mmCIF file of C-alpha atoms in Angstrom:
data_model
loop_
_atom_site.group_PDB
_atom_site.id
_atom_site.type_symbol
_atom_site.label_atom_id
_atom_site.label_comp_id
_atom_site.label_asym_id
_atom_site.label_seq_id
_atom_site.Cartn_x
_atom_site.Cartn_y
_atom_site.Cartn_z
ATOM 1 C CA UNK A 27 114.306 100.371 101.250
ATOM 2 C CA UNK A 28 117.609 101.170 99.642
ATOM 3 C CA UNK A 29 117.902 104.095 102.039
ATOM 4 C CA UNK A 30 117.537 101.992 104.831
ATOM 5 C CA UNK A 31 120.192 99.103 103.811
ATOM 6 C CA UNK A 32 122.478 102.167 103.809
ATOM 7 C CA UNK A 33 122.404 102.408 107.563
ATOM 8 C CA UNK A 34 123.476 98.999 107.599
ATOM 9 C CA UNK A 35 126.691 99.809 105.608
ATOM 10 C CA UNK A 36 127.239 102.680 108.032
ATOM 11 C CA UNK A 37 127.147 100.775 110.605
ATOM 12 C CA UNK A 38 129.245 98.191 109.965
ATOM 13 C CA UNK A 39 131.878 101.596 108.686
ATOM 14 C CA UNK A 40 131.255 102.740 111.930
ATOM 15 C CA UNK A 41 133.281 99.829 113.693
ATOM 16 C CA UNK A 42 136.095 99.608 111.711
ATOM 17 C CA UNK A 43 136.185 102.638 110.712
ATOM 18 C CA UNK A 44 135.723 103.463 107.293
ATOM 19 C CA UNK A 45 132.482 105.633 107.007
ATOM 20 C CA UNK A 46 132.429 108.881 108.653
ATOM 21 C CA UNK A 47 130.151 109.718 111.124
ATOM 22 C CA UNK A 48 127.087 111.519 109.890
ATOM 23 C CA UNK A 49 124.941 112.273 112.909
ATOM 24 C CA UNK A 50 127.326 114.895 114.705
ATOM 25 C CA UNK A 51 131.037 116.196 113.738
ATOM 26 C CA UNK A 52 133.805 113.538 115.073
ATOM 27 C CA UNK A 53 134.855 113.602 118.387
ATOM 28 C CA UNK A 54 138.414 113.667 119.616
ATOM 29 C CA UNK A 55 137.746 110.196 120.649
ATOM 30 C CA UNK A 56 136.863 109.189 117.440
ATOM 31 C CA UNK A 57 138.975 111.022 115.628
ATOM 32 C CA UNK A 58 142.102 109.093 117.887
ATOM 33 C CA UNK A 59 140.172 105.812 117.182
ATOM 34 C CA UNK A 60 140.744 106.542 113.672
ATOM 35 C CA UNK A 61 144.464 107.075 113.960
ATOM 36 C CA UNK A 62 144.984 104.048 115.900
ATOM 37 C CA UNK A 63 142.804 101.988 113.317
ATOM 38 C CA UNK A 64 144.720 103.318 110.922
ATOM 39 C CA UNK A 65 148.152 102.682 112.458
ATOM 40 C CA UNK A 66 147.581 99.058 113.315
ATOM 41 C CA UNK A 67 146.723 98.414 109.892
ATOM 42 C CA UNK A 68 149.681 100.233 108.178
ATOM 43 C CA UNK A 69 152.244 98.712 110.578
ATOM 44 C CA UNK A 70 150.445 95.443 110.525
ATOM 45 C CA UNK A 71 150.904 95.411 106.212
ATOM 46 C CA UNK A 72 154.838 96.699 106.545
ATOM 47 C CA UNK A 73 155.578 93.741 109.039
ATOM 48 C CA UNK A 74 154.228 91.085 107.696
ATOM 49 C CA UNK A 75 155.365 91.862 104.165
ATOM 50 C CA UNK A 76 158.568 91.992 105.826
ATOM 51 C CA UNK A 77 158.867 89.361 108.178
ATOM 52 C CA UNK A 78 157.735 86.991 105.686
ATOM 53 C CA UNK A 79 160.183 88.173 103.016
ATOM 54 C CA UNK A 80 157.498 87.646 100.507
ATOM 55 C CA UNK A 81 159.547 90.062 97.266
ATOM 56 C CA UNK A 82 162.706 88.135 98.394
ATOM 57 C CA UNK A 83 163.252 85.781 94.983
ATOM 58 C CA UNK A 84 161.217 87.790 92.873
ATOM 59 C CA UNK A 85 162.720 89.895 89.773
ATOM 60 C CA UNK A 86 162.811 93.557 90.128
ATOM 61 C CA UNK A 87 159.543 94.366 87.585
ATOM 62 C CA UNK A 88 157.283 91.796 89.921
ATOM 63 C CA UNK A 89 158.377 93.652 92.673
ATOM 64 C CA UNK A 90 157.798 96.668 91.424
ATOM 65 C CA UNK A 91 154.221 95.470 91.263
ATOM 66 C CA UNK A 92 153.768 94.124 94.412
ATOM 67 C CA UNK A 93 155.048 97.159 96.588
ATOM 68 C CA UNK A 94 152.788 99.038 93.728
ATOM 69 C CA UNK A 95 149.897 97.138 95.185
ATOM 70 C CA UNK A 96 150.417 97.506 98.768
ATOM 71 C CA UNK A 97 150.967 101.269 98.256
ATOM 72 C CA UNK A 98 147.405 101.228 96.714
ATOM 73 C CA UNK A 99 145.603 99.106 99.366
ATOM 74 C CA UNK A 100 147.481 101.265 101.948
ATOM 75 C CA UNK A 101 146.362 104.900 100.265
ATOM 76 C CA UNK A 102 142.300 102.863 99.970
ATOM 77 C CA UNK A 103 142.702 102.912 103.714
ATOM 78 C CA UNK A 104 144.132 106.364 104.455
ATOM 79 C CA UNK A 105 141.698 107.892 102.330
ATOM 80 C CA UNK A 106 138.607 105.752 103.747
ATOM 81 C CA UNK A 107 139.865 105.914 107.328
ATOM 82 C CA UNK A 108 141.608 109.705 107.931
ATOM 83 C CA UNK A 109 140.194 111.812 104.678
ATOM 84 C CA UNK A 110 136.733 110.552 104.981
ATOM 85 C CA UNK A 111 136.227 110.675 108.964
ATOM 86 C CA UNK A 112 138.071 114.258 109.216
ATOM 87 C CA UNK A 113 137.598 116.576 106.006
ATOM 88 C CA UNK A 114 135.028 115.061 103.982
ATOM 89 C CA UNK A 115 132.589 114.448 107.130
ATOM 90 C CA UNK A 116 130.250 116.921 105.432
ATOM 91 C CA UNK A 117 130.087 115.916 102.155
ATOM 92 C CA UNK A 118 129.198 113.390 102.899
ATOM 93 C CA UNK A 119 125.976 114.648 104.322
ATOM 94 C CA UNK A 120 125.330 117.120 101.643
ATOM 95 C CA UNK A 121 125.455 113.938 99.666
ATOM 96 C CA UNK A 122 123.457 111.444 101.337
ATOM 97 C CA UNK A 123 120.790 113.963 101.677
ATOM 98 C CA UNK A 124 120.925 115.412 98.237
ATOM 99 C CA UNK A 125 120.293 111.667 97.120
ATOM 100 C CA UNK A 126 117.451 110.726 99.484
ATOM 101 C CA UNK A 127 115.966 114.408 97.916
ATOM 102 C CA UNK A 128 116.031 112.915 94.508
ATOM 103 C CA UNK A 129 114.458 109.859 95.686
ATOM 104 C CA UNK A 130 111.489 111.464 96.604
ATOM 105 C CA UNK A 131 111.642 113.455 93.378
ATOM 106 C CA UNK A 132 111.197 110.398 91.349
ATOM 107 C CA UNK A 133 109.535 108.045 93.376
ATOM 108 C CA UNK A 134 105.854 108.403 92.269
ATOM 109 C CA UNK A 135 104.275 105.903 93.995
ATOM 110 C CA UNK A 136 105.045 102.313 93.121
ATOM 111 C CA UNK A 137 103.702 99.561 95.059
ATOM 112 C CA UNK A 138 107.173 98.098 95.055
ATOM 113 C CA UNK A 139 108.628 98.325 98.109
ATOM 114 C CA UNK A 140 108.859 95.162 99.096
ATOM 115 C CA UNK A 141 109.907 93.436 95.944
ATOM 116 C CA UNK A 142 113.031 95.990 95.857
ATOM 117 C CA UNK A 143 114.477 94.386 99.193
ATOM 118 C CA UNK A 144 114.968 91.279 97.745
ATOM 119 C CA UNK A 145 118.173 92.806 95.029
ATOM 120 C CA UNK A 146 119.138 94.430 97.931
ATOM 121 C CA UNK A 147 119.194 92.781 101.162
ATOM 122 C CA UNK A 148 120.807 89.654 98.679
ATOM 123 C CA UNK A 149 123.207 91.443 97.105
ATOM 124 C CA UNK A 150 124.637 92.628 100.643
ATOM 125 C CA UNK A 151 124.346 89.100 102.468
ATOM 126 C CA UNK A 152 125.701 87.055 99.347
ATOM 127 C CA UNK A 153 128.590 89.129 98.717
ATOM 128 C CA UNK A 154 129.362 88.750 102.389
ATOM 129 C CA UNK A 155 129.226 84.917 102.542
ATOM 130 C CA UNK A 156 131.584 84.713 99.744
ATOM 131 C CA UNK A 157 134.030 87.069 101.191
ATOM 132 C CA UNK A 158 133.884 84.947 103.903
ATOM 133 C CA UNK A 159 133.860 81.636 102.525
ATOM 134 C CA UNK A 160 137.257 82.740 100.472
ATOM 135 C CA UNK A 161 138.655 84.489 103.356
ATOM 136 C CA UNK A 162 138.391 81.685 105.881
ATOM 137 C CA UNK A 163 139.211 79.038 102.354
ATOM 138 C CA UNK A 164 142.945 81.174 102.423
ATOM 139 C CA UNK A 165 143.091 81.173 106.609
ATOM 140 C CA UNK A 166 142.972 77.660 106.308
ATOM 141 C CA UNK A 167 145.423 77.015 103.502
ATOM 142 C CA UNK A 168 148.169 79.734 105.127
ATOM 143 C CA UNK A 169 147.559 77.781 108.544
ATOM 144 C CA UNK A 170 148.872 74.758 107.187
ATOM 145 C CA UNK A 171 151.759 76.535 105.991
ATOM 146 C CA UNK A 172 152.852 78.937 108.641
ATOM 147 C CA UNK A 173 150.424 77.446 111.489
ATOM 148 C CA UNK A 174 149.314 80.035 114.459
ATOM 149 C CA UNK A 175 151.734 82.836 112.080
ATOM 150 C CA UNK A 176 148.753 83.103 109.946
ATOM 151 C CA UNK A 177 147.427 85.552 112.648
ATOM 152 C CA UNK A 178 149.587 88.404 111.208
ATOM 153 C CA UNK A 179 147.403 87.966 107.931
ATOM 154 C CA UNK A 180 144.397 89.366 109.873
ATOM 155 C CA UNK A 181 145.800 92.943 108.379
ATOM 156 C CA UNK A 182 145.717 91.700 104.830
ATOM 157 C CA UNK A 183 142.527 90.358 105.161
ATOM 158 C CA UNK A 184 141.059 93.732 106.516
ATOM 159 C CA UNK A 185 142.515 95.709 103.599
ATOM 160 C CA UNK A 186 140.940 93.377 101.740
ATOM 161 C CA UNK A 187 137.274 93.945 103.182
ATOM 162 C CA UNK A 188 137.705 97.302 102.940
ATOM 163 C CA UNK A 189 138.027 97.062 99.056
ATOM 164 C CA UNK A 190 135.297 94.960 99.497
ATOM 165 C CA UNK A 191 133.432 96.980 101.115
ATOM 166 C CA UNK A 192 133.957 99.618 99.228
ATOM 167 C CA UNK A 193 133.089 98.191 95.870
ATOM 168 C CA UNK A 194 129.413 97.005 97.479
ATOM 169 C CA UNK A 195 128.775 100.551 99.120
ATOM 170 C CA UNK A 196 129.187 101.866 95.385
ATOM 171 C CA UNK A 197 127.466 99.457 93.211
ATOM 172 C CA UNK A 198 124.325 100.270 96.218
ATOM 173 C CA UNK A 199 124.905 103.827 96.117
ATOM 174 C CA UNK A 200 125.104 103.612 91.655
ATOM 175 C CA UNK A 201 121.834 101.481 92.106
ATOM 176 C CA UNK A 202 119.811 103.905 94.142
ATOM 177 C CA UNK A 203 120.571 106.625 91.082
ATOM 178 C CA UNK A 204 119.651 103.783 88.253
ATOM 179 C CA UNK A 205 116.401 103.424 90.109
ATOM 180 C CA UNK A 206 115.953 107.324 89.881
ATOM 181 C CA UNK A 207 116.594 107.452 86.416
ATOM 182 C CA UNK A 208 114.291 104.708 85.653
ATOM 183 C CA UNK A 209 111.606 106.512 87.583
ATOM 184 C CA UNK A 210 112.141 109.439 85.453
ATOM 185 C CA UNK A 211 111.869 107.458 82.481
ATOM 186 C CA UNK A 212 108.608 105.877 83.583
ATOM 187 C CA UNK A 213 106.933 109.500 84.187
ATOM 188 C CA UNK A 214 108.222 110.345 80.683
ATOM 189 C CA UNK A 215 106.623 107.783 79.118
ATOM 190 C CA UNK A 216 103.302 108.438 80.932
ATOM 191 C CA UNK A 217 103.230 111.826 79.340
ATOM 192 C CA UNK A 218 103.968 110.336 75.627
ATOM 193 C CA UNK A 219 101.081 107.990 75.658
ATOM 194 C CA UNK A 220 98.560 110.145 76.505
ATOM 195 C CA UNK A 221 96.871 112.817 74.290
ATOM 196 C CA UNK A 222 94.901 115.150 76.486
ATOM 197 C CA UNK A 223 96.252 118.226 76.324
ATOM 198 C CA UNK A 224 99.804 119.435 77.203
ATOM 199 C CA UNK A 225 101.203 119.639 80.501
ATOM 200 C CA UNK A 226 102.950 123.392 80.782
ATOM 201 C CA UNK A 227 105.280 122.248 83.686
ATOM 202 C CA UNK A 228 106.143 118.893 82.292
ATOM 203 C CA UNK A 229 109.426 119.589 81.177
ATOM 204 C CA UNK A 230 110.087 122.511 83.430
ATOM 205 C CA UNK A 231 109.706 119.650 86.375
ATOM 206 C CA UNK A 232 111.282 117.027 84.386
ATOM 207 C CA UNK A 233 114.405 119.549 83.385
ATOM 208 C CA UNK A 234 114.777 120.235 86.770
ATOM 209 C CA UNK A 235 114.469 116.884 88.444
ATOM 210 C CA UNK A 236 117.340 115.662 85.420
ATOM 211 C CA UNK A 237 119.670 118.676 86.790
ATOM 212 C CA UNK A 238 119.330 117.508 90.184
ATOM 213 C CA UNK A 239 120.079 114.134 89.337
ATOM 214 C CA UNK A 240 122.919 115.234 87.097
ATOM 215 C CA UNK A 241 125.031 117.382 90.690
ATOM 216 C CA UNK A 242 123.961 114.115 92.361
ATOM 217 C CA UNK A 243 126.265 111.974 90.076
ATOM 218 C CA UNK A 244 128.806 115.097 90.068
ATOM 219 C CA UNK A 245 128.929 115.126 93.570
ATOM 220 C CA UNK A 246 129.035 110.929 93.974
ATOM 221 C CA UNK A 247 132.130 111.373 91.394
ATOM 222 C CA UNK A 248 133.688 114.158 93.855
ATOM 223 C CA UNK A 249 133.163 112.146 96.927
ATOM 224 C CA UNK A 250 134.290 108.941 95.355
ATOM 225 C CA UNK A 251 136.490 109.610 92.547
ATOM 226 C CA UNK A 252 139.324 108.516 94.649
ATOM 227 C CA UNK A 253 138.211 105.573 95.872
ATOM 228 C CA UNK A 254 137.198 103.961 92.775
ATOM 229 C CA UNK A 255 140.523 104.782 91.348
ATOM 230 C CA UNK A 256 142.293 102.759 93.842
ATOM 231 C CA UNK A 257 140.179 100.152 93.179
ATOM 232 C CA UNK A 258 140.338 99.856 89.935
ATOM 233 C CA UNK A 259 143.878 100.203 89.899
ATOM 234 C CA UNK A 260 144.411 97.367 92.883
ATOM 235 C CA UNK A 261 142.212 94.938 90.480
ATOM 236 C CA UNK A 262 144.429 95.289 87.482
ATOM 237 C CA UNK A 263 147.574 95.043 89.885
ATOM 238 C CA UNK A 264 145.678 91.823 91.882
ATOM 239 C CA UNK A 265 144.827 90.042 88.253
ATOM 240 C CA UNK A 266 147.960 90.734 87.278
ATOM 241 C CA UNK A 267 150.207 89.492 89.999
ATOM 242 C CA UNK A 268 147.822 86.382 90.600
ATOM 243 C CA UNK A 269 147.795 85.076 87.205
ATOM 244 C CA UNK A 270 151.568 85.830 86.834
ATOM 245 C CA UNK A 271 152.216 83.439 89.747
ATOM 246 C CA UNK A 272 149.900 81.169 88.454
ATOM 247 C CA UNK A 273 151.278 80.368 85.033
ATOM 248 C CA UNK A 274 155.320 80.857 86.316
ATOM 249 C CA UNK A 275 155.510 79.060 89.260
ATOM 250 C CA UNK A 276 153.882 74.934 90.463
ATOM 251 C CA UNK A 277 151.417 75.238 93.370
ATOM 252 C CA UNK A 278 149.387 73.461 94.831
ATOM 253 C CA UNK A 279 145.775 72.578 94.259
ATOM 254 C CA UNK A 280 144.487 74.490 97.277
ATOM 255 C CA UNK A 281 146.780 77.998 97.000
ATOM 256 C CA UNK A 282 145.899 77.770 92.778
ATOM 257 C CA UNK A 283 142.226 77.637 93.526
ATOM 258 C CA UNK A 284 142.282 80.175 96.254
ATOM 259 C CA UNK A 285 144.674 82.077 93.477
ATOM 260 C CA UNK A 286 141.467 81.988 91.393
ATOM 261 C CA UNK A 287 138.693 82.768 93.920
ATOM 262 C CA UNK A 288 140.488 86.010 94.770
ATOM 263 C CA UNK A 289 141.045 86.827 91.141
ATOM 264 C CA UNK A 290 137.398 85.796 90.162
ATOM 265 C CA UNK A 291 135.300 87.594 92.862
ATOM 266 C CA UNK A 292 137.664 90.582 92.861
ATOM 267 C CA UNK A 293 136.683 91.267 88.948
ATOM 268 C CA UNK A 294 133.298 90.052 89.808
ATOM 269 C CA UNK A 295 132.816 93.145 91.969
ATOM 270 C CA UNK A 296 134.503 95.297 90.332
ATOM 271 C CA UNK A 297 132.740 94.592 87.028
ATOM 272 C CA UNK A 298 129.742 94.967 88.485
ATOM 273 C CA UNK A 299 130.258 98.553 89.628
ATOM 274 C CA UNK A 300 131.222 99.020 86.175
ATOM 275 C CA UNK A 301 128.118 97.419 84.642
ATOM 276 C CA UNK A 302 126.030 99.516 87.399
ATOM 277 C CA UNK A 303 127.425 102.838 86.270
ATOM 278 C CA UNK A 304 127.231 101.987 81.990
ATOM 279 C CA UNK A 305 123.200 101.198 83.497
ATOM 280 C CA UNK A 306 122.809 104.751 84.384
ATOM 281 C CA UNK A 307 124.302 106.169 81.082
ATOM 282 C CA UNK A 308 122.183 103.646 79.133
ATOM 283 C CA UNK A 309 118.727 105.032 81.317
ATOM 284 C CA UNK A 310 119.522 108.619 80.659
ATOM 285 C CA UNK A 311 119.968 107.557 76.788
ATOM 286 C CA UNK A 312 117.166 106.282 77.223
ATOM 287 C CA UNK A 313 115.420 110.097 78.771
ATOM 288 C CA UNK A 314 117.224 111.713 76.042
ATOM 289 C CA UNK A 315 115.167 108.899 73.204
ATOM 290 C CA UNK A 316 111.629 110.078 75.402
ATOM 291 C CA UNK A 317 112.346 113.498 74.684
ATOM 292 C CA UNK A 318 112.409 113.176 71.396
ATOM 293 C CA UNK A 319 109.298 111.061 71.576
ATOM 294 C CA UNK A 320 107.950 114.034 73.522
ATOM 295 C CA UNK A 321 107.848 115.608 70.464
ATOM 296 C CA UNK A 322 105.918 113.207 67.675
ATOM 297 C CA UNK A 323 103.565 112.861 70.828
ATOM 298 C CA UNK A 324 102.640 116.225 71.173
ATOM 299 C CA UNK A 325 102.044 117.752 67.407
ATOM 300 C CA UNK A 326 99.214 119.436 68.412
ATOM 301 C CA UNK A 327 101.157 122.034 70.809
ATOM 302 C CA UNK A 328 101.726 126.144 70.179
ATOM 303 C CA UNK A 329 105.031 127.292 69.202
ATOM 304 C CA UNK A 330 106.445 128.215 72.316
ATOM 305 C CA UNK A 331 105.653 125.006 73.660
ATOM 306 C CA UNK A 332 107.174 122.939 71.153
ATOM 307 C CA UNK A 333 110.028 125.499 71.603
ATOM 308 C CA UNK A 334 110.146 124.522 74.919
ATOM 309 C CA UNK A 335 110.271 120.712 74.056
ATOM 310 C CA UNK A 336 113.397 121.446 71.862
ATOM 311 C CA UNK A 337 114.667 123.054 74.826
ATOM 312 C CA UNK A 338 114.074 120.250 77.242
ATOM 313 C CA UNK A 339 115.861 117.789 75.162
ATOM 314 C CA UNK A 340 118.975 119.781 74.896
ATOM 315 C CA UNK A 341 118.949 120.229 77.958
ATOM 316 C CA UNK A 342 118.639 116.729 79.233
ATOM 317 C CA UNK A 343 121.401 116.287 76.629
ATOM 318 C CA UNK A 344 123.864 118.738 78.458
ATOM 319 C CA UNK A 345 123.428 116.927 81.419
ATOM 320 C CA UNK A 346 123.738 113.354 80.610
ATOM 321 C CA UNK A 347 125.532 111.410 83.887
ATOM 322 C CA UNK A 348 128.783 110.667 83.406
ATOM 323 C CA UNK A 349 130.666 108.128 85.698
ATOM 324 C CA UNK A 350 134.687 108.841 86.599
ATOM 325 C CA UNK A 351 137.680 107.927 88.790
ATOM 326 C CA UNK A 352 138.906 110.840 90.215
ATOM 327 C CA UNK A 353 138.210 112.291 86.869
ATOM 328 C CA UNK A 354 140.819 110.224 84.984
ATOM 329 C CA UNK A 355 138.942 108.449 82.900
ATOM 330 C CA UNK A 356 135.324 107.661 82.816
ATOM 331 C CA UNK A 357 133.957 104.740 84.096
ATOM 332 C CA UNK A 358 131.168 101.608 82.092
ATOM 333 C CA UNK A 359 131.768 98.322 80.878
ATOM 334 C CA UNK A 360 134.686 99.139 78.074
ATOM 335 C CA UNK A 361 136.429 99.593 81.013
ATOM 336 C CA UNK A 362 136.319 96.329 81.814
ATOM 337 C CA UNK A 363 137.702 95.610 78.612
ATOM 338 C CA UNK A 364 140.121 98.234 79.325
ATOM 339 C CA UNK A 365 141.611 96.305 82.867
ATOM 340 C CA UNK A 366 141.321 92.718 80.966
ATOM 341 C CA UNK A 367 143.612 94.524 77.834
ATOM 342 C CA UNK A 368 146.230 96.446 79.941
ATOM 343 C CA UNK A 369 146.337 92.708 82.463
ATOM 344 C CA UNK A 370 147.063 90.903 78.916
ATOM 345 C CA UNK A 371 149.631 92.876 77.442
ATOM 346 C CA UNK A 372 151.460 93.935 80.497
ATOM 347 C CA UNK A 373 151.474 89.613 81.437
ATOM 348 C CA UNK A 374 153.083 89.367 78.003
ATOM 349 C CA UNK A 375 156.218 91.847 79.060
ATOM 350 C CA UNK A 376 156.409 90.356 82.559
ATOM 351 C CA UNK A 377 156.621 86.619 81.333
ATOM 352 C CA UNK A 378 159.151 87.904 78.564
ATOM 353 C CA UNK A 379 161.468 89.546 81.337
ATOM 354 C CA UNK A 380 160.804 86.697 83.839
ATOM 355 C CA UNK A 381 161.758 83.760 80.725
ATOM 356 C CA UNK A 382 165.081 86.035 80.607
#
């Protein structure tokens, strides 16, 4: 089922368009209706930042912040829109198949099909409905301001579904390798409750399967190392530019609680791609703990079977999965401590220059 929610997600790339296309190499047609897609929204973000003068009577370290942020959303969009449709068309094949491969691998049979569409298919509508219930919340607010000039704010608000996006195409994608992992785990323990005998090509199958899982997540890091380094770096910029404005300047009711809808639902998702990928390191702890339980199992084995059990756990040690963006830094839930610390302390130097 998680497969098949994925050709929803290309589909809706396909439009605007920020998935390649995976059933035949890009046309020249395509490949123009990427340039133009791309061109409307880069001059669309330059003129309305600058016909609305919005870094006019801002201090110079705000502002460095701001442009900071639009030069992120803006390189989120090249790299979804012109590197993905014409260099990493492939890869993104290799990828996708390489993953529905491994699904196979460790799908043994559960009766569970329809039960998974329900995390799924919710997760995709839901996150939707509140994109576009805070979406059409600031349309509304911005038309009372600026009237039938909110139009030029469609641009913003399609950078801003592309992060979107984005951020639910990876917690999916992180998901379909959790479920792997877990179905890895679940043959594991199989094998360490029985005692009839030892399977020879246990961990010879297992070993393998964990290797294959292990390029999977190397190759999901390659393909979207980038990507989730943007993002991550736009949500410490958007926190920190939204709460700024909220604690230095009086607003209104309305543009303070659209202020914190943005800020909320932005670290919503992004926390949950975090939480996703820590998941998947806590699982294969959790292969690494069966391994080892492997062993007490199994006491009555020969030598070069046990041997072979020592083997298997190193090697599902060597090839733990291992979250990054764009190999910075690795990626789980201290990083959300991470973004909430470097938010804090940076606030602290902006109020003190701002107070001066």
């Amino acid at each position: 089922m998680a497969l098949h929610l994925l050709t929803l997600f290309f589909k809706v790339g396909y439009i605007l368009p920020i998935t390649p296309l995976l059933s035949s190499r890009p046309s020249i047609l395509r490949k123009i209706y990427c340039i133009l897609i791309f061109v409307i929204l880069t001059t669309g973000a330059f003129f309305t930042i600058q016909s609305r003068n919005f870094y006019r009577n801002t201090f110079f370290m705000k502002q460095f912040f701001l442009y900071a942020n639009d030069l992120i959303v803006l390189a989120l969009i090249f790299h979804v829109i012109v590197v993905y449709n014409f260099w990493q068309n492939q890869q993104w094949k290799k990828f996708l198949a390489r993953l529905e491969i491994s699904k196979k691998m460790t799908d043994f049979g559960q009766n569970r099909r329809y039960l998974s569409k329900i995390p799924c298919w919710t997760c995709f509508v839901a996150g939707h409905v509140v994109f576009t219930l805070i979406t059409s919340y600031g349309i509304v607010i911005w038309f009372q301001i600026e009237g039938l000039l909110v139009l030029k704010r469609i641009t913003v608000s399609t950078a801003e579904y592309i992060n979107f996006f984005y951020l639910l195409l990876l917690c999916h994608l992180v998901y379909m390798l959790l479920k792997q992992y877990r179905g890895v785990n679940k043959t594991l323990v199989a094998y360490a409750t029985q005692r009839q005998g030892f399977p020879d090509d246990v961990a010879r199958v297992t070993g393998y399967v964990i290797c294959y899982l292990k390029e999977t997540t190397d190759m999901f890091n390659t393909l979207f190392g980038w990507p989730v380094f943007l993002i991550i770096f736009h949500t410490v910029l958007l926190l920190l530019i939204y709460v700024f404005v909220m604690v230095t300047q009086d607003e209104s009711y309305e543009a303070l609680s659209l202020h914190i809808c943005i800020t909320a639902f932005t670290m919503f998702m992004t926390s949950l791609y975090l939480v996703m990928c820590d998941k998947v390191s806590q699982e294969s702890q959790k292969t690494v703990s069966l391994t080892y339980k492997l062993r007490w199992s199994w006491q009555q084995v020969s030598h070069s079977q046990k041997q072979e059990l020592y083997e298997f756990t190193n090697l599902v040690v060597l090839n733990s999965p291992v979250f990054t963006a764009a190999g910075f830094f690795r990626t789980g839930k201290f990083t959300i401590i991470e973004i909430l610390a470097t938010v804090s302390s940076t606030l602290v130097i902006l109020l003190q220059f701002n107070n001066k």
